[in-house]
PDB file of C-alpha atoms in Angstrom:
ATOM      1  CA  LEU Z   1       0.057  -0.053  -0.414  1.00  0.00           C
ATOM      2  CA  VAL Z   2       1.803   3.499  -1.418  1.00  0.00           C
ATOM      3  CA  ARG Z   3       0.849   6.023   0.990  1.00  0.00           C
ATOM      4  CA  HIS Z   4       3.022   9.588   0.969  1.00  0.00           C
ATOM      5  CA  ARG Z   5       6.135   8.349  -1.481  1.00  0.00           C
ATOM      6  CA  SER Z   6       5.978   5.565   1.462  1.00  0.00           C
ATOM      7  CA  GLN Z   7       5.839   1.992   0.753  1.00  0.00           C
ATOM      8  CA  LEU Z   8       3.305   0.149   4.067  1.00  0.00           C
ATOM      9  CA  VAL Z   9       3.974  -3.746   4.713  1.00  0.00           C
ATOM     10  CA  THR Z  10       3.215  -6.825   6.129  1.00  0.00           C
ATOM     11  CA  ASP Z  11       5.518  -8.343   7.710  1.00  0.00           C
ATOM     12  CA  ALA Z  12       3.150 -12.794   7.978  1.00  0.00           C
ATOM     13  CA  GLY Z  13       6.387 -14.092   9.243  1.00  0.00           C
ATOM     14  CA  GLY Z  14       7.236 -11.031  11.780  1.00  0.00           C
ATOM     15  CA  ASN Z  15       3.761 -10.859  13.059  1.00  0.00           C
ATOM     16  CA  ASP Z  16       4.150  -6.564  12.400  1.00  0.00           C
ATOM     17  CA  LEU Z  17       3.429  -3.620  10.225  1.00  0.00           C
ATOM     18  CA  LEU Z  18       6.170  -2.121   8.740  1.00  0.00           C
ATOM     19  CA  LYS Z  19       6.626   1.500   6.548  1.00  0.00           C
ATOM     20  CA  VAL Z  20       9.667   1.640   3.840  1.00  0.00           C
ATOM     21  CA  ASP Z  21      10.166   5.515   2.911  1.00  0.00           C
ATOM     22  CA  ALA Z  22      10.976   6.829   0.215  1.00  0.00           C
ATOM     23  CA  ARG Z  23      14.859   6.379   0.193  1.00  0.00           C
ATOM     24  CA  GLY Z  24      14.290   2.234   1.401  1.00  0.00           C
ATOM     25  CA  ARG Z  25      14.970   2.509   5.287  1.00  0.00           C
ATOM     26  CA  VAL Z  26      12.491   0.206   7.188  1.00  0.00           C
ATOM     27  CA  SER Z  27      10.328   1.327  10.185  1.00  0.00           C
ATOM     28  CA  VAL Z  28       8.006  -1.056  12.259  1.00  0.00           C
ATOM     29  CA  LEU Z  29       4.683   0.634  13.214  1.00  0.00           C
ATOM     30  CA  ALA Z  30       3.741  -2.198  14.941  1.00  0.00           C
ATOM     31  CA  VAL Z  31       3.652  -5.922  16.370  1.00  0.00           C
ATOM     32  CA  PHE Z  32       1.509  -8.213  16.497  1.00  0.00           C
ATOM     33  CA  PRO Z  33       2.373 -10.202  19.408  1.00  0.00           C
ATOM     34  CA  PRO Z  34       1.205 -13.999  19.303  1.00  0.00           C
ATOM     35  CA  ARG Z  35      -2.213 -14.950  21.717  1.00  0.00           C
ATOM     36  CA  LEU Z  36      -3.429 -18.405  23.490  1.00  0.00           C
ATOM     37  CA  VAL Z  37      -5.926 -20.206  21.732  1.00  0.00           C
ATOM     38  CA  PRO Z  38      -7.842 -23.886  21.940  1.00  0.00           C
ATOM     39  CA  SER Z  39      -5.817 -26.666  21.034  1.00  0.00           C
ATOM     40  CA  PRO Z  40      -7.561 -28.324  17.664  1.00  0.00           C
ATOM     41  CA  PRO Z  41      -8.883 -31.592  18.739  1.00  0.00           C
ATOM     42  CA  GLY Z  42      -7.757 -35.714  17.486  1.00  0.00           C
ATOM     43  CA  ILE Z  43      -4.369 -34.707  17.673  1.00  0.00           C
ATOM     44  CA  PRO Z  44      -2.659 -36.223  19.929  1.00  0.00           C
ATOM     45  CA  GLY Z  45       0.164 -34.602  23.190  1.00  0.00           C
ATOM     46  CA  LEU Z  46      -0.863 -31.232  22.077  1.00  0.00           C
ATOM     47  CA  PRO Z  47      -1.284 -29.261  25.457  1.00  0.00           C
ATOM     48  CA  PRO Z  48      -4.888 -27.531  25.943  1.00  0.00           C
ATOM     49  CA  GLU Z  49      -3.609 -24.496  24.547  1.00  0.00           C
ATOM     50  CA  LEU Z  50      -1.330 -23.044  22.267  1.00  0.00           C
ATOM     51  CA  PRO Z  51       0.506 -19.950  21.313  1.00  0.00           C
ATOM     52  CA  MET Z  52      -0.961 -18.494  17.829  1.00  0.00           C
ATOM     53  CA  GLN Z  53       0.678 -16.412  15.293  1.00  0.00           C
ATOM     54  CA  ALA Z  54      -1.389 -13.670  14.402  1.00  0.00           C
ATOM     55  CA  VAL Z  55       0.357 -13.447  10.592  1.00  0.00           C
ATOM     56  CA  PRO Z  56      -1.248 -10.434   9.466  1.00  0.00           C
ATOM     57  CA  THR Z  57      -1.984 -10.837   4.847  1.00  0.00           C
ATOM     58  CA  SER Z  58      -2.837  -7.298   4.570  1.00  0.00           C
ATOM     59  CA  VAL Z  59      -2.999  -3.375   5.378  1.00  0.00           C
ATOM     60  CA  ALA Z  60      -5.912  -0.371   4.296  1.00  0.00           C
ATOM     61  CA  VAL Z  61      -5.633   3.107   5.594  1.00  0.00           C
ATOM     62  CA  GLY Z  62      -9.303   3.813   7.127  1.00  0.00           C
ATOM     63  CA  PRO Z  63     -11.610   6.180   6.029  1.00  0.00           C
ATOM     64  CA  ASP Z  64     -10.406   7.962   9.787  1.00  0.00           C
ATOM     65  CA  GLY Z  65      -6.438   7.656   8.319  1.00  0.00           C
ATOM     66  CA  ALA Z  66      -5.444   4.943  10.237  1.00  0.00           C
ATOM     67  CA  TYR Z  67      -4.334   1.692   8.810  1.00  0.00           C
ATOM     68  CA  TYR Z  68      -5.906  -1.464   9.372  1.00  0.00           C
ATOM     69  CA  VAL Z  69      -4.192  -4.908   9.220  1.00  0.00           C
ATOM     70  CA  GLY Z  70      -6.331  -8.421   8.182  1.00  0.00           C
ATOM     71  CA  GLN Z  71      -4.926 -11.506  10.385  1.00  0.00           C
ATOM     72  CA  LEU Z  72      -4.440 -14.728   8.252  1.00  0.00           C
ATOM     73  CA  THR Z  73      -3.781 -16.522  11.773  1.00  0.00           C
ATOM     74  CA  GLY Z  74      -1.223 -19.467  12.790  1.00  0.00           C
ATOM     75  CA  PHE Z  75      -1.895 -22.523  13.331  1.00  0.00           C
ATOM     76  CA  PRO Z  76      -4.267 -23.829  14.717  1.00  0.00           C
ATOM     77  CA  PHE Z  77      -6.066 -21.655  12.219  1.00  0.00           C
ATOM     78  CA  PRO Z  78      -9.482 -21.389  14.417  1.00  0.00           C
ATOM     79  CA  VAL Z  79     -12.300 -20.444  12.589  1.00  0.00           C
ATOM     80  CA  GLY Z  80     -14.112 -17.299  13.989  1.00  0.00           C
ATOM     81  CA  GLY Z  81     -10.018 -15.845  15.399  1.00  0.00           C
ATOM     82  CA  ALA Z  82      -9.332 -13.836  12.755  1.00  0.00           C
ATOM     83  CA  ARG Z  83      -9.108 -10.606  13.767  1.00  0.00           C
ATOM     84  CA  VAL Z  84      -8.610  -6.756  11.867  1.00  0.00           C
ATOM     85  CA  PHE Z  85      -6.507  -4.372  14.188  1.00  0.00           C
ATOM     86  CA  ARG Z  86      -6.439  -0.775  13.948  1.00  0.00           C
ATOM     87  CA  VAL Z  87      -2.905   0.962  13.827  1.00  0.00           C
ATOM     88  CA  VAL Z  88      -2.539   4.380  14.896  1.00  0.00           C
ATOM     89  CA  PRO Z  89       1.482   4.929  14.694  1.00  0.00           C
ATOM     90  CA  GLY Z  90       3.289   5.482  18.213  1.00  0.00           C
ATOM     91  CA  HIS Z  91      -0.063   3.347  19.558  1.00  0.00           C
ATOM     92  CA  ARG Z  92      -0.611  -0.128  20.665  1.00  0.00           C
ATOM     93  CA  PRO Z  93      -2.734  -1.755  17.570  1.00  0.00           C
ATOM     94  CA  GLN Z  94      -6.387  -2.397  18.329  1.00  0.00           C
ATOM     95  CA  VAL Z  95      -8.842  -5.325  17.717  1.00  0.00           C
ATOM     96  CA  PHE Z  96     -11.444  -3.293  15.165  1.00  0.00           C
ATOM     97  CA  ALA Z  97     -13.338  -6.186  14.262  1.00  0.00           C
ATOM     98  CA  ARG Z  98     -12.934  -9.610  14.815  1.00  0.00           C
ATOM     99  CA  GLY Z  99     -14.894 -13.645  14.216  1.00  0.00           C
ATOM    100  CA  PHE Z 100     -13.257 -13.524  11.170  1.00  0.00           C
ATOM    101  CA  THR Z 101     -11.836 -16.847   9.708  1.00  0.00           C
ATOM    102  CA  ASN Z 102      -7.960 -17.467   7.780  1.00  0.00           C
ATOM    103  CA  ILE Z 103      -7.799 -13.088   6.545  1.00  0.00           C
ATOM    104  CA  ILE Z 104      -6.185 -12.851   2.832  1.00  0.00           C
ATOM    105  CA  ASP Z 105      -7.048  -9.175   2.041  1.00  0.00           C
ATOM    106  CA  ILE Z 106      -9.223  -6.018   3.418  1.00  0.00           C
ATOM    107  CA  ALA Z 107     -10.209  -3.011   2.464  1.00  0.00           C
ATOM    108  CA  PHE Z 108     -12.730   0.242   2.408  1.00  0.00           C
ATOM    109  CA  ASP Z 109     -15.270   1.360  -0.134  1.00  0.00           C
ATOM    110  CA  ARG Z 110     -15.733   5.054  -0.804  1.00  0.00           C
ATOM    111  CA  HIS Z 111     -18.632   4.861   2.414  1.00  0.00           C
ATOM    112  CA  GLY Z 112     -16.420   4.255   4.648  1.00  0.00           C
ATOM    113  CA  ARG Z 113     -16.607   0.550   4.872  1.00  0.00           C
ATOM    114  CA  LEU Z 114     -14.547  -2.040   5.617  1.00  0.00           C
ATOM    115  CA  HIS Z 115     -14.691  -5.338   3.876  1.00  0.00           C
ATOM    116  CA  VAL Z 116     -12.844  -8.746   4.152  1.00  0.00           C
ATOM    117  CA  LEU Z 117     -11.847 -11.691   2.749  1.00  0.00           C
ATOM    118  CA  GLU Z 118     -11.750 -14.633   3.651  1.00  0.00           C
ATOM    119  CA  ILE Z 119      -9.102 -17.275   1.810  1.00  0.00           C
ATOM    120  CA  ALA Z 120     -10.939 -19.999   3.706  1.00  0.00           C
ATOM    121  CA  SER Z 121     -13.935 -19.913   5.769  1.00  0.00           C
ATOM    122  CA  ASP Z 122     -14.429 -23.014   7.681  1.00  0.00           C
ATOM    123  CA  GLY Z 123     -11.148 -22.694   8.155  1.00  0.00           C
ATOM    124  CA  ILE Z 124      -7.416 -23.923   5.985  1.00  0.00           C
ATOM    125  CA  LEU Z 125      -7.499 -27.022   8.502  1.00  0.00           C
ATOM    126  CA  ALA Z 126     -10.740 -28.215   7.039  1.00  0.00           C
ATOM    127  CA  GLY Z 127      -8.978 -28.036   3.428  1.00  0.00           C
ATOM    128  CA  THR Z 128     -11.821 -27.240   1.849  1.00  0.00           C
ATOM    129  CA  PHE Z 129     -10.901 -23.259   0.939  1.00  0.00           C
ATOM    130  CA  SER Z 130     -14.748 -22.545   0.582  1.00  0.00           C
ATOM    131  CA  GLY Z 131     -13.767 -18.080   0.155  1.00  0.00           C
ATOM    132  CA  ARG Z 132     -15.902 -15.307   1.737  1.00  0.00           C
ATOM    133  CA  LEU Z 133     -16.012 -11.185   1.606  1.00  0.00           C
ATOM    134  CA  VAL Z 134     -17.699 -10.089   4.082  1.00  0.00           C
ATOM    135  CA  ARG Z 135     -18.608  -6.159   4.174  1.00  0.00           C
ATOM    136  CA  VAL Z 136     -18.862  -4.446   7.843  1.00  0.00           C
ATOM    137  CA  ASN Z 137     -21.668  -2.175   8.186  1.00  0.00           C
ATOM    138  CA  ARG Z 138     -20.563   1.486   9.635  1.00  0.00           C
ATOM    139  CA  ASN Z 139     -22.920   0.698  12.445  1.00  0.00           C
ATOM    140  CA  GLY Z 140     -20.718  -2.786  13.213  1.00  0.00           C
ATOM    141  CA  SER Z 141     -23.815  -5.849  10.507  1.00  0.00           C
ATOM    142  CA  ARG Z 142     -21.892  -7.899   8.494  1.00  0.00           C
ATOM    143  CA  THR Z 143     -23.183  -8.255   5.023  1.00  0.00           C
ATOM    144  CA  VAL Z 144     -21.756 -11.415   3.187  1.00  0.00           C
ATOM    145  CA  LEU Z 145     -22.036 -10.124  -0.258  1.00  0.00           C
ATOM    146  CA  ALA Z 146     -19.916 -13.450  -1.761  1.00  0.00           C
ATOM    147  CA  SER Z 147     -19.136 -17.047  -0.245  1.00  0.00           C
ATOM    148  CA  GLU Z 148     -20.827 -19.343  -3.585  1.00  0.00           C
ATOM    149  CA  GLY Z 149     -17.846 -19.796  -6.583  1.00  0.00           C
ATOM    150  CA  LEU Z 150     -15.128 -18.520  -4.494  1.00  0.00           C
ATOM    151  CA  PHE Z 151     -12.777 -21.201  -4.233  1.00  0.00           C
ATOM    152  CA  ALA Z 152      -9.473 -20.347  -2.038  1.00  0.00           C
ATOM    153  CA  PRO Z 153      -9.607 -16.009  -3.164  1.00  0.00           C
ATOM    154  CA  GLY Z 154      -6.102 -13.954  -3.312  1.00  0.00           C
ATOM    155  CA  GLY Z 155      -7.729 -10.684  -3.280  1.00  0.00           C
ATOM    156  CA  PHE Z 156     -10.674  -8.363  -4.265  1.00  0.00           C
ATOM    157  CA  ALA Z 157     -10.616  -4.883  -6.147  1.00  0.00           C
ATOM    158  CA  ILE Z 158     -13.039  -1.975  -5.206  1.00  0.00           C
ATOM    159  CA  ALA Z 159     -13.614   0.339  -8.660  1.00  0.00           C
ATOM    160  CA  HIS Z 160     -15.200   2.806  -8.536  1.00  0.00           C
ATOM    161  CA  ASP Z 161     -18.936   2.436  -9.567  1.00  0.00           C
ATOM    162  CA  GLY Z 162     -18.687  -0.036  -6.249  1.00  0.00           C
ATOM    163  CA  SER Z 163     -18.218  -3.182  -8.354  1.00  0.00           C
ATOM    164  CA  ILE Z 164     -16.046  -6.061  -6.357  1.00  0.00           C
ATOM    165  CA  TYR Z 165     -13.250  -7.743  -8.479  1.00  0.00           C
ATOM    166  CA  VAL Z 166     -12.189 -11.009  -6.871  1.00  0.00           C
ATOM    167  CA  THR Z 167      -9.461 -13.384  -7.521  1.00  0.00           C
ATOM    168  CA  SER Z 168     -11.489 -17.662  -7.219  1.00  0.00           C
ATOM    169  CA  ASN Z 169      -8.814 -20.388  -7.013  1.00  0.00           C
ATOM    170  CA  SER Z 170      -5.767 -18.540  -6.596  1.00  0.00           C
ATOM    171  CA  ILE Z 171      -3.968 -21.852  -5.327  1.00  0.00           C
ATOM    172  CA  LEU Z 172      -4.359 -23.903  -8.410  1.00  0.00           C
ATOM    173  CA  ALA Z 173      -1.751 -23.245 -11.294  1.00  0.00           C
ATOM    174  CA  GLY Z 174      -3.481 -22.657 -14.322  1.00  0.00           C
ATOM    175  CA  ALA Z 175      -7.429 -22.433 -12.981  1.00  0.00           C
ATOM    176  CA  GLY Z 176      -7.243 -18.768 -11.896  1.00  0.00           C
ATOM    177  CA  GLN Z 177     -10.684 -16.546 -12.194  1.00  0.00           C
ATOM    178  CA  VAL Z 178     -11.177 -12.927 -11.668  1.00  0.00           C
ATOM    179  CA  LEU Z 179     -15.106 -13.078 -10.483  1.00  0.00           C
ATOM    180  CA  ARG Z 180     -17.839  -9.343 -10.486  1.00  0.00           C
ATOM    181  CA  ILE Z 181     -19.457  -8.703  -8.068  1.00  0.00           C
ATOM    182  CA  PRO Z 182     -22.027  -5.987  -8.567  1.00  0.00           C
ATOM    183  CA  PRO Z 183     -22.487  -3.028  -6.169  1.00  0.00           C
ATOM    184  CA  ARG Z 184     -25.354  -3.305  -3.450  1.00  0.00           C
TER     185      ARG Z 184
END
């Protein structure tokens, strides 16, 4: 994401949000710590809880000028365990929205509504990779804009007319698609 001739970069391996200025200098804007989550059932030898990495995958500038960061989450990839954080440089990241699963991309539309794309709404461990695009309305309610036909979506863009273009089949070589979701 380009912002004032700088690049904002989510570092999924380092669990942080970075700023790269026009001269290539890198600074850390936020670090997303791991959190304890219940261990998945059926795997012998695991403790009752595991530390789950944040795995930030996307960043968008919100209508308030703050940075919003979506997280994929690490193992065990719990359904409903992904969050969107609000980041104001110099302050600790705050949870803005929760209850998502394996976020792969986020963006705001021209009305200031957050859109969240999940690569696997049933969780990566389910192996189905059924994706979902959800709009978080300004009052906090949520609208599922698309789920049918979204297999392992990889990203999306919102056009000026409100149409949304979503990639599908992102993990299948030679089978990628771009789907158009009409404005609503």
